[in-house]
């Protein structure tokens, strides 16, 4: 539920939303509220400017490498 989604978001430094439904959307919202970097990989949710949308897993890997430098 919602409490679990908040715990999942707070446990990490970034959030990667993959496909999903309303639970995925709530995790994206929590990520934004708690200033976590959010990536969307093949989701139906589009949050302009706030979530970086990616089409391939390889893109995610590259972005995460860039962030760790």
CSV table of N, CA and C in Angstrom, one decimal:
chain,number,residue,atom,x,y,z
A,1,UNK,N,0.8,-1.2,0.0
A,1,UNK,CA,0.0,0.0,0.0
A,1,UNK,C,0.9,1.3,0.0
A,2,UNK,N,0.2,2.3,0.4
A,2,UNK,CA,0.9,3.6,0.4
A,2,UNK,C,2.1,3.7,1.3
A,3,UNK,N,2.0,3.1,2.5
A,3,UNK,CA,3.1,3.2,3.5
A,3,UNK,C,4.3,2.4,2.9
A,4,UNK,N,4.0,1.3,2.3
A,4,UNK,CA,5.1,0.5,1.7
A,4,UNK,C,5.8,1.3,0.6
A,5,UNK,N,5.0,2.0,-0.2
A,5,UNK,CA,5.6,2.8,-1.3
A,5,UNK,C,6.5,3.9,-0.8
A,6,UNK,N,6.1,4.5,0.3
A,6,UNK,CA,6.9,5.6,0.9
A,6,UNK,C,8.2,5.0,1.5
A,7,UNK,N,8.2,3.8,2.1
A,7,UNK,CA,9.4,3.1,2.6
A,7,UNK,C,10.3,2.8,1.5
A,8,UNK,N,9.8,2.3,0.4
A,8,UNK,CA,10.6,1.9,-0.7
A,8,UNK,C,11.3,3.1,-1.3
A,9,UNK,N,10.7,4.2,-1.4
A,9,UNK,CA,11.3,5.5,-1.9
A,9,UNK,C,12.3,6.0,-0.9
A,10,UNK,N,12.0,6.0,0.4
A,10,UNK,CA,13.0,6.5,1.3
A,10,UNK,C,14.2,5.7,1.5
A,11,UNK,N,14.1,4.4,1.1
A,11,UNK,CA,15.2,3.5,1.3
A,11,UNK,C,16.3,3.7,0.2
A,12,UNK,N,16.1,4.4,-0.8
A,12,UNK,CA,17.1,4.6,-1.9
A,12,UNK,C,17.4,6.0,-2.2
A,13,UNK,N,18.4,6.2,-3.0
A,13,UNK,CA,18.8,7.5,-3.5
A,13,UNK,C,18.1,7.9,-4.7
A,14,UNK,N,17.6,7.0,-5.6
A,14,UNK,CA,16.9,7.3,-6.8
A,14,UNK,C,15.7,6.3,-6.9
A,15,UNK,N,14.7,6.7,-7.7
A,15,UNK,CA,13.6,5.9,-7.9
A,15,UNK,C,13.5,5.6,-9.4
A,16,UNK,N,13.3,4.3,-9.7
A,16,UNK,CA,13.2,3.9,-11.1
A,16,UNK,C,11.8,3.3,-11.2
A,17,UNK,N,10.9,4.0,-11.9
A,17,UNK,CA,9.5,3.5,-12.1
A,17,UNK,C,9.5,2.7,-13.4
A,18,UNK,N,9.0,1.5,-13.4
A,18,UNK,CA,8.9,0.6,-14.5
A,18,UNK,C,7.5,0.2,-14.7
A,19,UNK,N,7.0,0.5,-15.9
A,19,UNK,CA,5.6,0.2,-16.2
A,19,UNK,C,4.7,0.5,-15.1
A,20,UNK,N,3.8,-0.3,-14.6
A,20,UNK,CA,3.0,-0.1,-13.4
A,20,UNK,C,1.7,0.6,-13.6
A,21,UNK,N,1.1,0.9,-12.4
A,21,UNK,CA,-0.2,1.5,-12.4
A,21,UNK,C,-0.2,2.6,-11.3
A,22,UNK,N,-1.2,2.7,-10.5
A,22,UNK,CA,-1.3,3.8,-9.5
A,22,UNK,C,-0.3,3.7,-8.4
A,23,UNK,N,0.1,2.5,-8.0
A,23,UNK,CA,1.2,2.4,-7.0
A,23,UNK,C,2.5,3.0,-7.5
A,24,UNK,N,2.7,2.7,-8.8
A,24,UNK,CA,3.9,3.3,-9.4
A,24,UNK,C,3.9,4.8,-9.4
A,25,UNK,N,2.7,5.3,-9.7
A,25,UNK,CA,2.5,6.8,-9.7
A,25,UNK,C,2.7,7.4,-8.3
A,26,UNK,N,2.2,6.7,-7.3
A,26,UNK,CA,2.4,7.1,-5.9
A,26,UNK,C,3.9,7.1,-5.6
A,27,UNK,N,4.7,6.1,-6.0
A,27,UNK,CA,6.1,6.1,-5.8
A,27,UNK,C,6.8,7.3,-6.5
A,28,UNK,N,6.4,7.6,-7.7
A,28,UNK,CA,6.9,8.8,-8.3
A,28,UNK,C,6.6,10.0,-7.5
A,29,UNK,N,5.4,10.2,-7.0
A,29,UNK,CA,5.0,11.3,-6.2
A,29,UNK,C,5.8,11.4,-5.0
A,30,UNK,N,6.0,10.3,-4.3
A,30,UNK,CA,6.9,10.3,-3.1
A,30,UNK,C,8.3,10.7,-3.4
A,31,UNK,N,8.8,10.2,-4.5
A,31,UNK,CA,10.2,10.5,-4.9
A,31,UNK,C,10.3,12.0,-5.1
A,32,UNK,N,9.4,12.7,-5.7
A,32,UNK,CA,9.4,14.1,-5.9
A,32,UNK,C,9.3,14.9,-4.6
A,33,UNK,N,8.4,14.4,-3.7
A,33,UNK,CA,8.2,15.0,-2.4
A,33,UNK,C,9.4,14.9,-1.5
A,34,UNK,N,10.2,13.8,-1.6
A,34,UNK,CA,11.3,13.6,-0.8
A,34,UNK,C,12.7,13.9,-1.5
A,35,UNK,N,12.6,14.6,-2.6
A,35,UNK,CA,13.8,15.1,-3.4
A,35,UNK,C,14.7,13.9,-3.8
A,36,UNK,N,14.0,12.8,-4.3
A,36,UNK,CA,14.8,11.7,-4.9
A,36,UNK,C,14.8,11.9,-6.4
A,37,UNK,N,15.9,11.6,-7.1
A,37,UNK,CA,15.9,11.6,-8.5
A,37,UNK,C,15.0,10.5,-9.0
A,38,UNK,N,14.1,10.8,-10.0
A,38,UNK,CA,13.2,9.8,-10.5
A,38,UNK,C,13.4,9.6,-12.0
A,39,UNK,N,13.4,8.3,-12.3
A,39,UNK,CA,13.5,7.9,-13.7
A,39,UNK,C,12.3,7.1,-14.0
A,40,UNK,N,11.8,7.2,-15.2
A,40,UNK,CA,10.6,6.4,-15.7
A,40,UNK,C,11.1,5.6,-16.9
A,41,UNK,N,10.9,4.3,-16.8
A,41,UNK,CA,11.3,3.4,-17.9
A,41,UNK,C,10.0,2.7,-18.4
A,42,UNK,N,9.6,3.1,-19.6
A,42,UNK,CA,8.4,2.5,-20.2
A,42,UNK,C,7.2,2.6,-19.3
A,43,UNK,N,6.9,3.7,-18.8
A,43,UNK,CA,5.7,3.9,-18.0
A,43,UNK,C,4.7,4.6,-18.8
A,44,UNK,N,3.4,4.6,-18.3
A,44,UNK,CA,2.4,5.3,-19.0
A,44,UNK,C,2.2,6.7,-18.4
A,45,UNK,N,3.0,7.0,-17.3
A,45,UNK,CA,2.9,8.2,-16.6
A,45,UNK,C,4.0,9.2,-17.1
A,46,UNK,N,3.5,10.4,-17.4
A,46,UNK,CA,4.4,11.4,-18.0
A,46,UNK,C,4.4,12.6,-17.0
A,47,UNK,N,5.4,12.9,-16.3
A,47,UNK,CA,5.5,14.0,-15.4
A,47,UNK,C,6.6,15.0,-15.9
A,48,UNK,N,6.1,15.9,-16.8
A,48,UNK,CA,7.0,16.8,-17.5
A,48,UNK,C,8.0,17.5,-16.6
A,49,UNK,N,9.3,17.4,-17.0
A,49,UNK,CA,10.3,18.1,-16.3
A,49,UNK,C,10.8,17.6,-14.9
A,50,UNK,N,9.9,16.8,-14.3
A,50,UNK,CA,10.2,16.3,-12.9
A,50,UNK,C,10.8,14.9,-13.0
A,51,UNK,N,10.5,14.1,-13.9
A,51,UNK,CA,10.9,12.7,-14.0
A,51,UNK,C,11.6,12.5,-15.4
A,52,UNK,N,12.8,12.0,-15.3
A,52,UNK,CA,13.5,11.7,-16.6
A,52,UNK,C,13.0,10.4,-17.2
A,53,UNK,N,12.4,10.5,-18.4
A,53,UNK,CA,11.9,9.4,-19.1
A,53,UNK,C,12.9,8.7,-20.0
A,54,UNK,N,13.0,7.4,-19.8
A,54,UNK,CA,14.0,6.6,-20.6
A,54,UNK,C,13.3,5.5,-21.3
A,55,UNK,N,13.9,5.1,-22.4
A,55,UNK,CA,13.2,4.0,-23.2
A,55,UNK,C,13.9,2.7,-23.1
A,56,UNK,N,15.2,2.7,-22.7
A,56,UNK,CA,16.0,1.5,-22.6
A,56,UNK,C,16.7,1.4,-21.3
A,57,UNK,N,16.9,0.2,-20.8
A,57,UNK,CA,17.6,-0.1,-19.5
A,57,UNK,C,19.1,0.4,-19.7
A,58,UNK,N,19.7,0.3,-20.8
A,58,UNK,CA,21.1,0.8,-21.0
A,58,UNK,C,21.2,2.3,-20.7
A,59,UNK,N,20.1,3.1,-21.1
A,59,UNK,CA,20.1,4.5,-20.8
A,59,UNK,C,20.2,4.8,-19.3
A,60,UNK,N,19.4,4.0,-18.6
A,60,UNK,CA,19.4,4.1,-17.1
A,60,UNK,C,20.8,3.8,-16.6
A,61,UNK,N,21.4,2.8,-17.0
A,61,UNK,CA,22.8,2.5,-16.5
A,61,UNK,C,23.7,3.6,-16.8
A,62,UNK,N,23.6,4.2,-17.9
A,62,UNK,CA,24.5,5.4,-18.3
A,62,UNK,C,24.2,6.6,-17.4
A,63,UNK,N,23.0,6.9,-17.1
A,63,UNK,CA,22.6,8.0,-16.3
A,63,UNK,C,23.1,7.8,-14.8
A,64,UNK,N,22.9,6.5,-14.4
A,64,UNK,CA,23.4,6.3,-13.0
A,64,UNK,C,24.9,6.4,-12.8
A,65,UNK,N,25.6,5.9,-13.9
A,65,UNK,CA,27.1,6.1,-13.9
A,65,UNK,C,27.4,7.6,-13.8
A,66,UNK,N,26.7,8.4,-14.6
A,66,UNK,CA,27.0,9.8,-14.6
A,66,UNK,C,26.8,10.4,-13.3
A,67,UNK,N,25.7,10.0,-12.6
A,67,UNK,CA,25.4,10.5,-11.3
A,67,UNK,C,26.4,10.2,-10.2
A,68,UNK,N,27.1,9.1,-10.4
A,68,UNK,CA,28.0,8.6,-9.3
A,68,UNK,C,29.4,9.3,-9.5
A,69,UNK,N,29.6,10.0,-10.5
A,69,UNK,CA,30.9,10.6,-10.7
A,69,UNK,C,31.0,11.9,-10.0
